[in-house]
Amino acid sequence: MQVRERKINTPGSRLNGRTVLCVVALALADSRPLREQMEQRRIIHANETPVAIKQELGQYFTPGHIADFMASLFPRNGGGDVRILDPGAGIGILSCALAERIASERWNVGSLAVEAFEIDPSLVGQLQGNLEKALSELGGRAEVVNGDFLAAVAESVKRGESPRYTHVIMNPPYKKIRTASKEREFVQAFGLETVNLYTAFMGASIISTVDGGYIVAIVPRSFCNGTYYKPFREFLLKRCSIERIHLFDSRNTAFKDEAVLQENIIIMLRKGGAQGDVTVSYSRDASLKDLESRTFPFAEIVSPGYGEQYINIPQAQRNESDSVFEECHASLRDIGIQASTGAVVDFRVKDALRKEPEDGAVPLLYSVHFKDWRVRWPVESKRPNAIVRTSDTEKMLLPRGHYVAVKRFSAKEEKRRLVASLVRPEDFKADSIAFENHLNVFMQDKHGLDKYTAYGLVAWLNTTWLDEKFRVFSGHTQVNATDLRNLPYPSAKQLSDMGRKVELEQEWSQAVFDGIAKEVLNGK
Ligand SMILES: C[S@@+](CC[C@H](N)C(=O)[O-])C[C@H]1O[C@@H](n2cnc3c(N)ncnc32)[C@H](O)[C@@H]1O
């Protein structure tokens, strides 16, 4: 077994140059089982590393049992060479877990090599020591590269080198990347446009993997939907098949001791793989003990009709009585309705805002103006109630009418993500109204909606089924107008049938919306 350290200089990294040698010595001297040492190291790191460093480097280490689960997903190798990549390796838990699996199952491998990239020099010594132990039985070669993984891949692509890894196992750093940043330049070297380090790492790993090679990644699920990640989804789906997805059932379970707020998934891709059915597994907690898995046709994961190539991850349980909902495939465009973000960005028009209604001002609606799916205006609140009509604000106003407003932000503890409320012409006297930017608004050609369509949309958007559908493709609490455009809708006739029934109901409730939607979809 051979371990080599290579150092590549990353311009601008404030962490380069820390000394690491004493840690190597400590790691080698420790006689406890490797896994025990690494778990302890992970917990110490989680507790002692300053939050600023964790955030700058996206340093959240994977718990051992999740690393084992990830390593277990690779199909057993059939005798060829195994070249493992661990990009952003931390202390190496992921590549060590895979090496340990290969050793314990006695895979028949030609040659074995591990390449681990880590930018933080203070981790490199432990990383080396850990790999050394994990590979001790196997006799493979490990190379630890202290430097920027993205820079290394960009360089290698520029030099025209061929992809070389057969197995990638990764928990990449998560951090937004700016438009004019070196990371953006690095990924452009292999034709990717993306907005976050984790998708940049996934892209760089895909590029560096041989055809037929596998990539197992634990990543936030935000790339599965939203316009920002569309180029990345195209990049991924063009080059890889999706073989497997694992969904943690509730928030924060994968990195619960780190207070990481992103919802994570584990995904296994195969470079150049023929796309077949996709197995999705679910776990109720981080222990990964109570797994349930189901297989779905690919068309249910990436729907051919939606255009955005959203990656939908179906929920664990499918309720058979909900099958009528699954038959709704109309798009907003099909039913001639538009959804957009409220036009008033309040800090840009401060002078026009009014706390109280007054002559020359029209109602301005914020989230505070909605309760129990209806308008209550004006209200006593920190928010203004009105906006003055001026040549600047005129274009932000809409004629009085029926609209449906959906909050863009729901609190994490709120039960639902989609909360839709009805706006009626009789709610105001003024001839125009305006919506603030934290709301999405459904309208028709910059006017109000047909009355019953508006009532029907309130019922539809507030159904339990649609909220669950929304969660399937959205990992975050925000509801964007694009997300609303990409949801499925019933036909225009079904919507107005729902509207007629909802209007007759004195008291609205979740049960009323669910019941009416189901009745109409069942043709009653
Ligand atoms: C989310 S942590 C995961 C660490 C390890 N893979 C694990 O699962 O425990 C990401 C790691 O990537 C490293 N990192 C961040 N930016 C990097 C870069 N540009 N190149 C190489 N490593 C980087 C961080 O220092 C951190 O150790």
Coordinates of C-alpha atoms in Angstrom, one line a residue, residues 65-342:
H65 CA -23.4 4.9 9.0
I66 CA -24.5 7.2 6.2
A67 CA -21.0 6.7 4.5
D68 CA -21.5 2.9 4.8
F69 CA -25.0 3.2 3.2
M70 CA -23.6 5.3 0.4
A71 CA -20.7 2.8 -0.2
S72 CA -23.2 -0.1 -0.2
L73 CA -25.1 1.3 -3.2
F74 CA -22.3 0.6 -5.8
P75 CA -22.8 -2.6 -7.7
R76 CA -20.2 -5.2 -6.9
N77 CA -17.2 -4.8 -9.2
G78 CA -16.7 -7.6 -11.7
G79 CA -12.9 -7.8 -11.8
G80 CA -11.7 -4.6 -13.5
D81 CA -9.5 -1.8 -12.1
V82 CA -11.1 0.4 -9.4
R83 CA -10.2 4.1 -9.3
I84 CA -12.0 5.9 -6.6
L85 CA -12.5 9.7 -6.4
D86 CA -13.4 11.5 -3.2
P87 CA -13.7 15.2 -4.0
G88 CA -13.7 17.4 -1.0
A89 CA -12.7 14.5 1.1
G90 CA -12.6 16.0 4.6
I91 CA -11.0 13.3 6.8
G92 CA -11.9 10.7 4.1
I93 CA -14.9 8.9 5.7
L94 CA -16.5 8.2 2.3
S95 CA -13.5 6.7 0.4
C96 CA -12.6 4.8 3.6
A97 CA -16.1 3.3 3.8
L98 CA -15.9 2.2 0.2
A99 CA -12.4 0.8 0.6
E100 CA -13.6 -1.1 3.7
R101 CA -16.5 -2.5 1.8
I102 CA -14.2 -3.7 -1.0
A103 CA -11.9 -5.3 1.6
S104 CA -14.7 -7.0 3.6
E105 CA -16.5 -8.3 0.5
R106 CA -13.2 -9.3 -1.1
W107 CA -14.0 -7.8 -4.4
N108 CA -12.0 -9.2 -7.3
V109 CA -10.2 -5.9 -8.4
G110 CA -7.4 -5.5 -10.9
S111 CA -5.7 -2.5 -9.4
L112 CA -7.1 -0.2 -6.7
A113 CA -6.4 3.5 -6.5
V114 CA -8.0 6.3 -4.4
E115 CA -7.7 10.0 -5.2
A116 CA -8.9 12.4 -2.5
F117 CA -9.0 16.1 -3.0
E118 CA -9.1 18.4 0.1
I119 CA -8.5 22.1 0.1
D120 CA -8.0 22.5 3.9
P121 CA -4.4 21.7 4.7
S122 CA -5.3 21.1 8.4
L123 CA -7.3 18.0 7.4
V124 CA -4.8 16.5 5.0
G125 CA -2.7 14.7 7.6
Q126 CA -5.7 12.9 9.0
L127 CA -7.0 12.1 5.6
Q128 CA -3.8 10.5 4.6
G129 CA -3.6 8.5 7.9
N130 CA -7.2 7.3 7.5
L131 CA -6.7 6.2 3.9
E132 CA -3.6 4.4 4.8
K133 CA -5.4 2.4 7.4
A134 CA -8.4 1.7 5.2
L135 CA -6.2 0.5 2.4
S136 CA -3.8 -1.5 4.6
E137 CA -5.4 -4.9 3.8
L138 CA -6.0 -4.1 0.1
G139 CA -2.6 -2.9 -1.0
G140 CA -4.0 -0.1 -3.2
R141 CA -2.6 3.3 -3.9
A142 CA -3.9 6.5 -2.3
E143 CA -3.1 10.0 -3.5
V144 CA -4.2 13.0 -1.4
V145 CA -4.3 16.2 -3.3
N146 CA -4.2 19.3 -1.1
G147 CA -5.8 21.9 -3.3
D148 CA -8.9 23.0 -5.2
F149 CA -10.7 20.1 -6.9
L150 CA -12.4 22.3 -9.4
A151 CA -9.1 23.9 -10.4
A152 CA -7.6 20.5 -10.8
V153 CA -10.4 19.2 -13.1
A154 CA -10.4 22.4 -15.2
E155 CA -6.6 22.0 -15.7
S156 CA -7.0 18.4 -16.6
V157 CA -9.7 19.1 -19.1
K158 CA -7.5 21.9 -20.6
R159 CA -4.7 19.4 -20.9
G160 CA -7.0 17.1 -22.8
E161 CA -6.7 14.3 -20.3
S162 CA -9.3 11.4 -20.4
P163 CA -11.7 10.7 -17.5
R164 CA -10.2 8.1 -15.2
Y165 CA -12.4 7.4 -12.2
T166 CA -14.7 4.3 -12.0
H167 CA -16.3 5.1 -8.6
V168 CA -17.0 8.6 -7.2
I169 CA -18.2 8.9 -3.6
M170 CA -18.9 12.4 -2.5
N171 CA -20.3 14.9 0.0
P172 CA -19.3 18.1 -1.7
P173 CA -19.2 21.6 -0.1
Y174 CA -22.4 23.6 -0.3
K175 CA -22.0 27.3 -1.0
K176 CA -23.4 29.8 -3.5
I177 CA -20.9 30.8 -6.2
R178 CA -20.9 34.3 -7.7
T179 CA -21.1 35.0 -11.4
A180 CA -17.6 36.5 -11.6
S181 CA -15.8 33.9 -9.5
K182 CA -12.9 31.6 -10.2
E183 CA -15.2 28.6 -9.5
R184 CA -17.5 29.7 -12.4
E185 CA -14.5 29.9 -14.7
F186 CA -13.3 26.5 -13.6
V187 CA -16.7 24.8 -14.5
Q188 CA -17.0 26.8 -17.7
A189 CA -13.8 24.9 -18.8
F190 CA -16.0 21.8 -19.2
G191 CA -19.2 23.6 -20.4
L192 CA -21.2 23.9 -17.1
E193 CA -23.0 27.0 -15.9
T194 CA -24.1 26.6 -12.3
V195 CA -24.7 28.6 -9.1
N196 CA -23.5 26.4 -6.2
L197 CA -20.3 24.7 -5.3
Y198 CA -22.1 21.3 -4.8
T199 CA -23.4 21.2 -8.4
A200 CA -20.0 22.4 -9.6
F201 CA -18.4 19.5 -7.8
M202 CA -21.0 17.1 -9.2
G203 CA -20.4 18.4 -12.7
A204 CA -16.6 18.1 -12.3
S205 CA -17.0 14.5 -11.0
I206 CA -19.3 13.6 -13.9
I207 CA -16.7 14.9 -16.4
S208 CA -13.9 13.0 -14.6
T209 CA -15.7 9.6 -14.6
V210 CA -15.2 6.9 -17.2
D211 CA -18.2 5.7 -19.2
G212 CA -20.0 3.1 -17.2
G213 CA -18.6 4.5 -13.9
Y214 CA -20.8 5.2 -10.9
I215 CA -21.2 8.4 -8.8
V216 CA -22.8 8.3 -5.4
A217 CA -23.4 11.7 -3.9
I218 CA -25.1 13.1 -0.8
V219 CA -26.3 16.6 -1.8
P220 CA -29.0 19.1 -1.1
R221 CA -32.1 18.4 -3.3
S222 CA -32.4 22.0 -4.5
F223 CA -30.9 21.1 -7.9
C224 CA -34.0 19.0 -8.6
N225 CA -36.1 22.0 -9.4
G226 CA -36.0 25.7 -10.0
T227 CA -34.7 27.7 -13.0
Y228 CA -31.2 28.4 -11.6
Y229 CA -30.3 24.7 -11.8
K230 CA -31.9 24.0 -15.2
P231 CA -28.5 24.1 -17.0
F232 CA -27.1 21.7 -14.4
R233 CA -30.0 19.3 -14.8
E234 CA -29.5 19.3 -18.5
F235 CA -25.8 18.7 -18.1
L236 CA -26.4 15.8 -15.7
L237 CA -29.3 14.1 -17.6
K238 CA -27.4 14.4 -20.9
R239 CA -24.4 12.4 -19.5
C240 CA -25.8 10.1 -16.8
S241 CA -28.6 7.9 -16.0
I242 CA -30.2 8.2 -12.6
E243 CA -30.0 4.8 -11.0
R244 CA -31.1 5.3 -7.4
I245 CA -32.3 8.1 -5.1
H246 CA -32.5 8.0 -1.4
L247 CA -34.8 10.5 0.4
F248 CA -34.5 11.3 4.1
D249 CA -38.0 11.5 5.4
S250 CA -37.8 14.7 7.4
R251 CA -35.6 17.7 7.4
N252 CA -32.1 17.8 8.9
T253 CA -31.8 14.1 9.7
A254 CA -28.6 13.5 7.7
F255 CA -26.6 16.2 9.4
K256 CA -28.6 16.7 12.5
D257 CA -25.7 17.5 14.8
E258 CA -24.6 20.2 12.4
A259 CA -27.9 22.1 12.2
V260 CA -27.6 22.0 8.4
L261 CA -30.9 23.3 7.1
Q262 CA -30.8 21.9 3.6
E263 CA -32.9 18.8 2.8
N264 CA -30.5 16.2 1.5
I265 CA -30.8 13.3 -0.8
I266 CA -28.4 10.5 -1.8
I267 CA -28.3 10.0 -5.6
M268 CA -26.5 7.4 -7.6
L269 CA -25.7 8.2 -11.2
R270 CA -24.1 6.1 -14.0
K271 CA -22.1 7.9 -16.6
G272 CA -23.4 7.0 -20.0
G273 CA -25.8 4.6 -18.4
A274 CA -29.0 3.5 -20.3
Q275 CA -31.9 5.1 -18.4
G276 CA -34.3 2.5 -16.9
D277 CA -36.6 2.5 -14.0
V278 CA -35.4 4.4 -10.9
T279 CA -35.4 2.9 -7.4
V280 CA -36.3 5.4 -4.7
S281 CA -35.7 4.5 -1.1
Y282 CA -37.0 6.3 2.0
S283 CA -35.9 6.4 5.6
R284 CA -37.8 7.8 8.5
D285 CA -34.7 8.8 10.5
A286 CA -31.0 9.2 10.1
S287 CA -30.3 5.6 11.3
L288 CA -31.2 4.3 7.9
K289 CA -32.6 1.2 9.6
D290 CA -36.2 1.3 8.4
L291 CA -35.7 1.6 4.7
E292 CA -38.6 1.2 2.3
S293 CA -38.0 1.3 -1.4
R294 CA -40.1 1.5 -4.6
T295 CA -39.3 1.5 -8.2
F296 CA -40.7 4.1 -10.6
P297 CA -40.7 4.5 -14.4
F298 CA -38.2 7.3 -15.3
A299 CA -41.1 9.3 -16.8
E300 CA -42.5 9.7 -13.2
I301 CA -39.1 11.1 -12.0
V302 CA -38.3 13.4 -14.9
S303 CA -41.6 14.3 -16.5
P304 CA -41.3 14.7 -20.2
G305 CA -44.2 17.3 -20.4
Y306 CA -42.9 19.9 -17.9
G307 CA -40.1 21.4 -20.0
E308 CA -37.9 22.3 -17.0
Q309 CA -36.6 18.8 -16.5
Y310 CA -37.5 18.9 -12.9
I311 CA -36.4 15.8 -11.0
N312 CA -39.4 14.7 -9.0
I313 CA -38.9 12.4 -6.0
P314 CA -42.1 10.6 -5.3
Q315 CA -43.3 10.5 -1.7
A316 CA -43.0 7.3 0.3
Q317 CA -46.6 6.3 0.4
R318 CA -49.0 6.6 -2.5
N319 CA -52.6 7.0 -1.4
E320 CA -54.7 4.9 -3.8
S321 CA -57.8 7.1 -3.3
D322 CA -55.7 10.0 -4.7
S323 CA -55.3 8.5 -8.1
V324 CA -57.9 10.9 -9.7
F325 CA -55.5 13.7 -8.8
E326 CA -52.7 12.0 -10.7
E327 CA -54.8 12.4 -13.9
C328 CA -54.5 16.2 -13.8
H329 CA -51.9 17.2 -16.4
A330 CA -53.0 20.6 -17.6
S331 CA -50.5 23.4 -17.4
L332 CA -51.3 27.0 -16.4
R333 CA -50.7 28.0 -20.0
D334 CA -53.3 25.4 -21.1
I335 CA -55.9 27.1 -18.9
G336 CA -54.9 30.6 -20.0
I337 CA -53.7 31.8 -16.6
Q338 CA -50.5 33.4 -15.5
A339 CA -48.7 33.4 -12.2
S340 CA -46.2 36.2 -11.3
T341 CA -44.5 37.7 -8.4
G342 CA -46.1 40.7 -6.8

